[in-house]
Short mmCIF file of C-alpha atoms and ligand atoms in Angstrom, two decimals:
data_model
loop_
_atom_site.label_atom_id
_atom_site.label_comp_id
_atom_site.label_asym_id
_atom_site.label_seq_id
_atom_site.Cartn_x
_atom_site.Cartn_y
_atom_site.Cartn_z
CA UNK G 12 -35.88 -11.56 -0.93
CA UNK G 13 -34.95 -10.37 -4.65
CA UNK G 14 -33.78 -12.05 -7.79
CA UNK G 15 -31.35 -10.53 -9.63
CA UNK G 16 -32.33 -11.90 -13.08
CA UNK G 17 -31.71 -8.77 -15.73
CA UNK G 18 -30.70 -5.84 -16.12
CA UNK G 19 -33.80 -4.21 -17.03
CA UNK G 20 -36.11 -6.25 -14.59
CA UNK G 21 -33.62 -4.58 -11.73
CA UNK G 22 -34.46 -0.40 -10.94
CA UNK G 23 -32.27 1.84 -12.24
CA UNK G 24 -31.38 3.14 -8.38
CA UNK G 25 -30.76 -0.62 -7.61
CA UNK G 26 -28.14 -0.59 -10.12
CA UNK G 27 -26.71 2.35 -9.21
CA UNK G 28 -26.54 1.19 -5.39
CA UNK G 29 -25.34 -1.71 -6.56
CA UNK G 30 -22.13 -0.34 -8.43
CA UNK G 31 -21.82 2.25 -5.98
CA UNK G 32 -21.27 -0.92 -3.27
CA UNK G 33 -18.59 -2.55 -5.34
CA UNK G 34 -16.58 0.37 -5.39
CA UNK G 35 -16.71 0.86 -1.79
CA UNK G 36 -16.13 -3.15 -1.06
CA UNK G 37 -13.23 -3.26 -3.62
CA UNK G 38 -11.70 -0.22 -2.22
CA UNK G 39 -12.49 -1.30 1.55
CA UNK G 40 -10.30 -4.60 0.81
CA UNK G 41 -6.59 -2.54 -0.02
CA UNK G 42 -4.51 -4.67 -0.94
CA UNK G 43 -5.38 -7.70 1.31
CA UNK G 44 -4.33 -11.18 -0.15
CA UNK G 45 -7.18 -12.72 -2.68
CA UNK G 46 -7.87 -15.00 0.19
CA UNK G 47 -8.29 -13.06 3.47
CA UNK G 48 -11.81 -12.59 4.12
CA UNK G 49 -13.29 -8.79 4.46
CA UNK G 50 -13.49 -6.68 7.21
CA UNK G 51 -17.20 -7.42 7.43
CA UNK G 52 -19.12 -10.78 6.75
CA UNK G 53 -22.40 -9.98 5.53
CA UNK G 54 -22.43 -13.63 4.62
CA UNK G 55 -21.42 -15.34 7.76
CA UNK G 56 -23.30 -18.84 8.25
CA UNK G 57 -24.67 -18.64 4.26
CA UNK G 58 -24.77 -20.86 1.81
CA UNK G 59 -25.08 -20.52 -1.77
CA UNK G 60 -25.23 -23.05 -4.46
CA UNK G 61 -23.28 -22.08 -7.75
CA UNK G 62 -25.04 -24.03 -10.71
CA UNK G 63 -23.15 -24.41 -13.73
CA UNK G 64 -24.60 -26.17 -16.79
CA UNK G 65 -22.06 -24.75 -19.15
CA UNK G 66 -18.38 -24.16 -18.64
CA UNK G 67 -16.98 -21.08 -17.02
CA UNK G 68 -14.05 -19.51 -15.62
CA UNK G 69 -14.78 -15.96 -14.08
CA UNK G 70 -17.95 -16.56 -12.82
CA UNK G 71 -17.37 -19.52 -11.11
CA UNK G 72 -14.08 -18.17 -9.65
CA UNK G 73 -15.41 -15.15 -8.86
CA UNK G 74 -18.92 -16.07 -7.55
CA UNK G 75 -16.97 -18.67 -5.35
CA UNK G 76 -14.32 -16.40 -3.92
CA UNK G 77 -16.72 -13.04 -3.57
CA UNK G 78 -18.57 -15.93 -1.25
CA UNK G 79 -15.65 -16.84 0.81
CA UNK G 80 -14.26 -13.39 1.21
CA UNK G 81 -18.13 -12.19 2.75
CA UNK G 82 -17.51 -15.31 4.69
CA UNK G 83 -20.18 -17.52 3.44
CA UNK G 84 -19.66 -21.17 2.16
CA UNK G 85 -20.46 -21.91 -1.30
CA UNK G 86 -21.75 -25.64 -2.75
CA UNK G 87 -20.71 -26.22 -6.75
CA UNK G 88 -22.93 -28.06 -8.42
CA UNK G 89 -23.12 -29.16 -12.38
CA UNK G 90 -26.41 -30.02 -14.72
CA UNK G 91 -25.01 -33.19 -15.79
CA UNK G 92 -24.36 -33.92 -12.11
CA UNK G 93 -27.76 -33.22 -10.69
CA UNK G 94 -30.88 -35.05 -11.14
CA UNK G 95 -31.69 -32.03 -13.48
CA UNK G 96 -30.37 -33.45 -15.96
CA UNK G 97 -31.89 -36.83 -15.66
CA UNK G 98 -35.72 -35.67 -15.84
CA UNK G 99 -36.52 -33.82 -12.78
CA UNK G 100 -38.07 -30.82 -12.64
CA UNK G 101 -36.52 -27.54 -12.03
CA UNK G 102 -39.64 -26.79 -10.18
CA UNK G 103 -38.83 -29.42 -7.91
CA UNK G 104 -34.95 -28.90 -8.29
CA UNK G 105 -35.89 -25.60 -6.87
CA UNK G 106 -38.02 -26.25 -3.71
CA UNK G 107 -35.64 -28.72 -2.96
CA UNK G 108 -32.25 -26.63 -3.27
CA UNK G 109 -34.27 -23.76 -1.28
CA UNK G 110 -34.37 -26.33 1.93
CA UNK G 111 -30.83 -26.21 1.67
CA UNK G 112 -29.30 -22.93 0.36
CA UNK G 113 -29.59 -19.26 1.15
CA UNK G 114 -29.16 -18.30 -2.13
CA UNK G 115 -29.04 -19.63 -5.75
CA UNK G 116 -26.29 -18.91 -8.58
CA UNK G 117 -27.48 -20.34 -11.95
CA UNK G 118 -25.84 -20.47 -15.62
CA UNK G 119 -27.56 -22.22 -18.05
CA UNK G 120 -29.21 -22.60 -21.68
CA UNK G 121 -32.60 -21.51 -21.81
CA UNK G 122 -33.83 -18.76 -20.10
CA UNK G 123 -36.85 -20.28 -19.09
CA UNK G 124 -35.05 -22.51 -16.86
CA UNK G 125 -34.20 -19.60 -14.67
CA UNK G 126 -37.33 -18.14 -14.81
CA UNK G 127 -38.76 -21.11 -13.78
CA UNK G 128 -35.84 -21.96 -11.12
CA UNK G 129 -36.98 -18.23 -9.47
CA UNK G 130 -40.07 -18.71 -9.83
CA UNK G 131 -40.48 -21.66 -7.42
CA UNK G 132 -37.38 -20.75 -5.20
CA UNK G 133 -37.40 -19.66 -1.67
CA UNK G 134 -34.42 -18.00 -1.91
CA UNK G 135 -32.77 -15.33 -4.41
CA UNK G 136 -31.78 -16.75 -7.41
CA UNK G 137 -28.73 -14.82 -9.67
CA UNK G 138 -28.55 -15.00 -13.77
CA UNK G 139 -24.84 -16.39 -13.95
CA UNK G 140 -25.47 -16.43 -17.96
CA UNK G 141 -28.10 -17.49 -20.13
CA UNK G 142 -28.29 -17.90 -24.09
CA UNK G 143 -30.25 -14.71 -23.42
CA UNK G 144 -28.58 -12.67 -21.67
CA UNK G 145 -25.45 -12.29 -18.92
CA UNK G 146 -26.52 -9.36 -16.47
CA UNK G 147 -23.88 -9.80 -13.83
CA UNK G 148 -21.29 -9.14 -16.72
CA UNK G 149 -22.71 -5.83 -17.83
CA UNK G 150 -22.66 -4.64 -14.12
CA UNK G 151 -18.79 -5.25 -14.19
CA UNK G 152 -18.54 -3.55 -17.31
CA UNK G 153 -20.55 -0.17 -16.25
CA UNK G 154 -17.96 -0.31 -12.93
CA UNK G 155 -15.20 -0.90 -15.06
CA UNK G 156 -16.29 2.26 -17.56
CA UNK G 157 -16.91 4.69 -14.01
CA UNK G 158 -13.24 3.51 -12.79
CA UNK G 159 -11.57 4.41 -16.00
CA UNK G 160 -13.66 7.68 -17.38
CA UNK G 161 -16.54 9.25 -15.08
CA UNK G 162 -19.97 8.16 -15.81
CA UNK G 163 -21.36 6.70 -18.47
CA UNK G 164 -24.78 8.51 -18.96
CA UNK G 165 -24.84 10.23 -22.29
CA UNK G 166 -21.17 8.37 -24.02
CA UNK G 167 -21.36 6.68 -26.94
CA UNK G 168 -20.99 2.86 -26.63
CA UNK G 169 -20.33 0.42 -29.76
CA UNK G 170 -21.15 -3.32 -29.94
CA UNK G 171 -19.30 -4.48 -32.87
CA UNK G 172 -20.00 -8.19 -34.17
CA UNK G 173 -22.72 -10.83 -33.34
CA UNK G 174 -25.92 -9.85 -31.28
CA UNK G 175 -25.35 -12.17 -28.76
CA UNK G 176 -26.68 -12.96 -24.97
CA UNK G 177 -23.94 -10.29 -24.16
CA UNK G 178 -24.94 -7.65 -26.91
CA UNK G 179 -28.85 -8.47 -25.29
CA UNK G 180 -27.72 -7.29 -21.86
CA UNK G 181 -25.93 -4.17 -22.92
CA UNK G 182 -29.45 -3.16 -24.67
CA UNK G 183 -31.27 -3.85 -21.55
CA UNK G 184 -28.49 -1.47 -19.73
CA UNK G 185 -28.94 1.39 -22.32
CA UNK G 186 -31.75 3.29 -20.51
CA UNK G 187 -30.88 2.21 -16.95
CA UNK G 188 -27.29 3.80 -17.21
CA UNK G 189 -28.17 6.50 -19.84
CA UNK G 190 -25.64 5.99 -22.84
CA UNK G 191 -26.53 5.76 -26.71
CA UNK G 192 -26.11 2.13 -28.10
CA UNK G 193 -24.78 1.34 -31.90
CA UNK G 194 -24.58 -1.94 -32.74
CA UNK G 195 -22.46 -2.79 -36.30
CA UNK G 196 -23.02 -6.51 -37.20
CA UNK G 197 -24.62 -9.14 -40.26
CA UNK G 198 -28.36 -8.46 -40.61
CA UNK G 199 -28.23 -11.82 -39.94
CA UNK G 200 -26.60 -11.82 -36.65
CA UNK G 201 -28.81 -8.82 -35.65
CA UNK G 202 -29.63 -8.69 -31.66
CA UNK G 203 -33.27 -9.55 -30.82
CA UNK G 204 -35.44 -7.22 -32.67
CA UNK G 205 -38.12 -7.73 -29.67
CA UNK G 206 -34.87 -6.71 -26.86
CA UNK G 207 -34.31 -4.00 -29.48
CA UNK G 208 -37.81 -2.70 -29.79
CA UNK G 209 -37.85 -2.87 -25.54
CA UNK G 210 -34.56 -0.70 -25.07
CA UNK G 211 -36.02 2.20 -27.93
CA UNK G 212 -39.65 2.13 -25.81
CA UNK G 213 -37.88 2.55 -22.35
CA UNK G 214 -36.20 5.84 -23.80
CA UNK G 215 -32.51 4.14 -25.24
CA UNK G 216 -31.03 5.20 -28.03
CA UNK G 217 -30.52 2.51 -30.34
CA UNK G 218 -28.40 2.58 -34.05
CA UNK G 219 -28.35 0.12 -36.38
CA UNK G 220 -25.47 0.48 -38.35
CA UNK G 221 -24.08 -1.59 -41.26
CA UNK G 222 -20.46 -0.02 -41.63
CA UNK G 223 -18.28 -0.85 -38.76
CA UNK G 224 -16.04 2.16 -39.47
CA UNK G 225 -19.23 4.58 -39.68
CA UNK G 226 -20.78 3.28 -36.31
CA UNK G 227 -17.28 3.73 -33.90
CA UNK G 228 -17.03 7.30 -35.29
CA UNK G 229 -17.43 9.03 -31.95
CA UNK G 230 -17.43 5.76 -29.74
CA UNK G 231 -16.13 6.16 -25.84
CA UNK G 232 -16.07 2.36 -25.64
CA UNK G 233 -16.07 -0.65 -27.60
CA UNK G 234 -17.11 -3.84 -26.76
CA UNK G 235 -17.03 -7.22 -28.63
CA UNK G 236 -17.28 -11.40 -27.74
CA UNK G 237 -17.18 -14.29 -29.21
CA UNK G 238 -18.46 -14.89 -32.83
CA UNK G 239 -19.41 -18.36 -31.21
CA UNK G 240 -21.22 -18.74 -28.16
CA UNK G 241 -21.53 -21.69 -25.99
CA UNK G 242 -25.15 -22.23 -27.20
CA UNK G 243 -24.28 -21.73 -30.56
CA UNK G 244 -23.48 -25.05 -32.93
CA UNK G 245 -20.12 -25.49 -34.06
CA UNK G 246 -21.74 -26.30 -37.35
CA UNK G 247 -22.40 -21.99 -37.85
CA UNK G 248 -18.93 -21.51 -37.40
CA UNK G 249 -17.74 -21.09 -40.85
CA UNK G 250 -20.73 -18.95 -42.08
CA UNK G 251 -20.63 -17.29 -38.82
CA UNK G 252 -16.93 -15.86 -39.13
CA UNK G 253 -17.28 -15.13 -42.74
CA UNK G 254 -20.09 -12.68 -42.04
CA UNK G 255 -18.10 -11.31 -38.90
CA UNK G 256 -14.86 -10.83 -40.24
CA UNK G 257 -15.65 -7.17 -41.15
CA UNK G 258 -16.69 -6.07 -37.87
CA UNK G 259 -13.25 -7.63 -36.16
CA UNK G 260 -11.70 -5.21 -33.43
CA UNK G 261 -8.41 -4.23 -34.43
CA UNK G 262 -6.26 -1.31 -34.45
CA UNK G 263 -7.49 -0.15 -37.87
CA UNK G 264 -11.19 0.26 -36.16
CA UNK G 265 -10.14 1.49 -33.38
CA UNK G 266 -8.92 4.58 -35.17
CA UNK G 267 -11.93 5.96 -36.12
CA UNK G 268 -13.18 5.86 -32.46
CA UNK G 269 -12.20 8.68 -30.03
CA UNK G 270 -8.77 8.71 -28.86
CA UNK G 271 -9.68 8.10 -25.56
CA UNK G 272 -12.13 5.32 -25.94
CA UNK G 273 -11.86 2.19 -24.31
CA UNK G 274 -12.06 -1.69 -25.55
CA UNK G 275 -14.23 -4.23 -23.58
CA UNK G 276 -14.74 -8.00 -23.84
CA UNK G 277 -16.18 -10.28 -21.18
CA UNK G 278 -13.92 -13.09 -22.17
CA UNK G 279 -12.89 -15.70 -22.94
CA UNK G 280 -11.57 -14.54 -26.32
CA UNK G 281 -10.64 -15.91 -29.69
CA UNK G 282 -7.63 -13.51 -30.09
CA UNK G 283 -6.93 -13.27 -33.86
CA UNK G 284 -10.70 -13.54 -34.43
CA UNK G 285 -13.36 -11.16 -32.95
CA UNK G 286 -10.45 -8.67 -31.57
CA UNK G 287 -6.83 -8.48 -32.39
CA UNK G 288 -3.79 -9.15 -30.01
CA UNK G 289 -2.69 -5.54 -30.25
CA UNK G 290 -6.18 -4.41 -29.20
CA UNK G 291 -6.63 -6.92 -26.24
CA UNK G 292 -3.40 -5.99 -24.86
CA UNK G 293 -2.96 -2.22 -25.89
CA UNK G 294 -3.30 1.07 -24.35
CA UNK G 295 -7.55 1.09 -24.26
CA UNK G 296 -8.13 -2.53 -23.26
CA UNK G 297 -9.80 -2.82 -19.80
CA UNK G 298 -10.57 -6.33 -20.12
CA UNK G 299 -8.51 -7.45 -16.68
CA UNK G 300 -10.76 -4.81 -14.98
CA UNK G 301 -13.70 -6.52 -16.11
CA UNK G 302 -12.39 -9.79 -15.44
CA UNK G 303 -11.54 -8.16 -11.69
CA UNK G 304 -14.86 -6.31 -11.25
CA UNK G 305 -17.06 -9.38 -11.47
CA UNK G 306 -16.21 -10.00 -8.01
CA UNK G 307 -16.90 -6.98 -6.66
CA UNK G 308 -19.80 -6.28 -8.61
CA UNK G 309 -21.46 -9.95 -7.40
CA UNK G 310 -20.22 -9.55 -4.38
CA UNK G 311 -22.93 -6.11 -4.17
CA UNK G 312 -25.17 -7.95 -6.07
CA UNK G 313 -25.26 -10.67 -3.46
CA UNK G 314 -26.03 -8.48 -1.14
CA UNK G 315 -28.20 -6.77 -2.42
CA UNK G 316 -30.14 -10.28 -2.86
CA UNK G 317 -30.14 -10.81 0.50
CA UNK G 318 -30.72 -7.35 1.67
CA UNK G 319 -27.78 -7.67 3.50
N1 CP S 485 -17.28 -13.61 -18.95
C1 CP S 485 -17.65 -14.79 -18.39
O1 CP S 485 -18.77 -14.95 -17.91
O2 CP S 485 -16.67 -15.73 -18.38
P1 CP S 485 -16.82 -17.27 -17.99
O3 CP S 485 -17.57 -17.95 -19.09
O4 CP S 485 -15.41 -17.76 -17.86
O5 CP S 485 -17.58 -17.36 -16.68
N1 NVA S 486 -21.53 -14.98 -25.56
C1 NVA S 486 -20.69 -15.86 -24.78
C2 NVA S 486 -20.36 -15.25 -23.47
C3 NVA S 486 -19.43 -16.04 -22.60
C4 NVA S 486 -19.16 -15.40 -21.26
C5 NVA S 486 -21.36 -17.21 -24.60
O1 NVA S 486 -22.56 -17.24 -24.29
O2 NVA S 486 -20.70 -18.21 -24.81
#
């Protein structure tokens, strides 16, 4: 039984076998309809609980379709729903869900509530998002890079804008997959420096760099999100875009990367804001890949849970 809870709290060959399982699943399914289940049905007679206690689109579609597809059943479930969020524990919540569940899909604020939700759970518990960080997205994002361009040990990979539960996981990813990390925000909006100080001692690369142009010199991928995050008050908005403005994606960036580099965001997107229309939609956006590669990559990750 394993928790898949970070990046960098999951071995490197884990990874690797994980990603190297999506591409086989998503290639194994053609071009069946979204619907029809896969050949095999690792999860036949499963349950898993998807926990949401913010909104979400992708990983509740995709967690809940990967499920169907392996042939298990999933069981939805919302904080404000759930005793949870009336008082009990999540000690308790946790025991008690593992009576019914095989496995455990969680989004929510604090990381210690996942800690905690493993921690007393029979069964494997998944990081659907934290403010922290969002593992399962990063996974999607290192499948999406290996589809497009080869691997990505040893590229060059840019996080322009806020240092962010996102930005958190792609610093946790730097030594496990092997490519140099710049991030260009605020001082103020600076990742971590504790995450940061982890990723240089396990062997990453890390830059710090002020000048957005200077830091996507050389860049084989960019990635942005949100300047907002779900956990973040709408009260920081204005001082929050007024220190992000200069690090927006847009095509005048993007020119100072390499020709060939490509544009990431895990979505959902403020087009206009973080990243420009023409970026989003133009000829090195792989965002729908992303968007696409969650499934697969949760559906390994399941597995891989389960040790099935
Ligand atoms: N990228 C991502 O996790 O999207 P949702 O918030 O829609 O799940
Ligand atoms: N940083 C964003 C990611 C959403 C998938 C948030 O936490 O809201």
């Amino acid at each position: 039984m394993k928790h898949f809870l970070d990046i960098h709290k999951t071995e490197a060959d884990s990874l690797r076998d994980i990603i190297g399982q999506a591409h086989e699943m998503k290639n194994a399914r053609g071009g069946k309809p979204r619907g029809a289940p896969d050949d095999e049905q690792p999860l036949s007679g499963r349950m898993v609980a998807l926990i949401f206690e913010k909104p979400s689109t992708r990983t509740r579609a995709s967690f809940d379709v990967g499920v169907r597809q392996m042939g298990g059943a999933t069981m939805l479930l919302t904080g404000a729903e759930m005793q949870l969020g009336h008082g009990e524990t999540i000690a308790d919540t946790a025991r008690v869900m593992s009576r019914y569940v095989d496995m455990i899909m969680i989004r929510t604020f604090e990381e210690s509530v996942l800690l905690e939700m493993a921690e007393h759970s029979d069964v494997p518990v998944i990081n659907g998002l934290t403010n922290r960080s969002h593992p399962c997205q990063i996974m999607a994002d290192m499948m999406t890079y290996e589809e497009h361009r080869g691997s990505i040990a040893g590229r060059k990979v840019v996080w322009s804008g806020d240092g962010n539960n996102v930005c958190a996981s792609y610093l946790h990813a730097a030594s496990q997959f092997g490519f140099d990390l710049t991030f260009t925000g605020p001082s103020q909006l600076d990742p971590d420096e504790n995450v940061v100080g982890a990723a240089r001692r396990s062997g990453a690369n890390i830059v710090i760099e002020r000048d957005p142009e200077k830091a996507v010199r050389g860049a084989d991928l960019i990635v942005t999100d949100t300047w907002l995050s779900m956990h973040d008050s709408m009260s920081t908005r204005e001082g929050r875009h007024n220190l992000l403005r200069p690090y927006q994606v847009n095509k005048h960036l993007m020119s100072f990367a390499n020709p060939d580099a490509l544009f990431m965001h895990c979505l959902p997107a403020h087009r206009g804001e973080e990243a420009t229309s023409d970026i989003m939609d133009g000829p090195h956006s792989v965002i729908f890949d992303e968007a696409e590669n969650r499934l697969h990559c949760q559906k390994a990750i399941m597995r891989w849970c389960m040790g099935l």
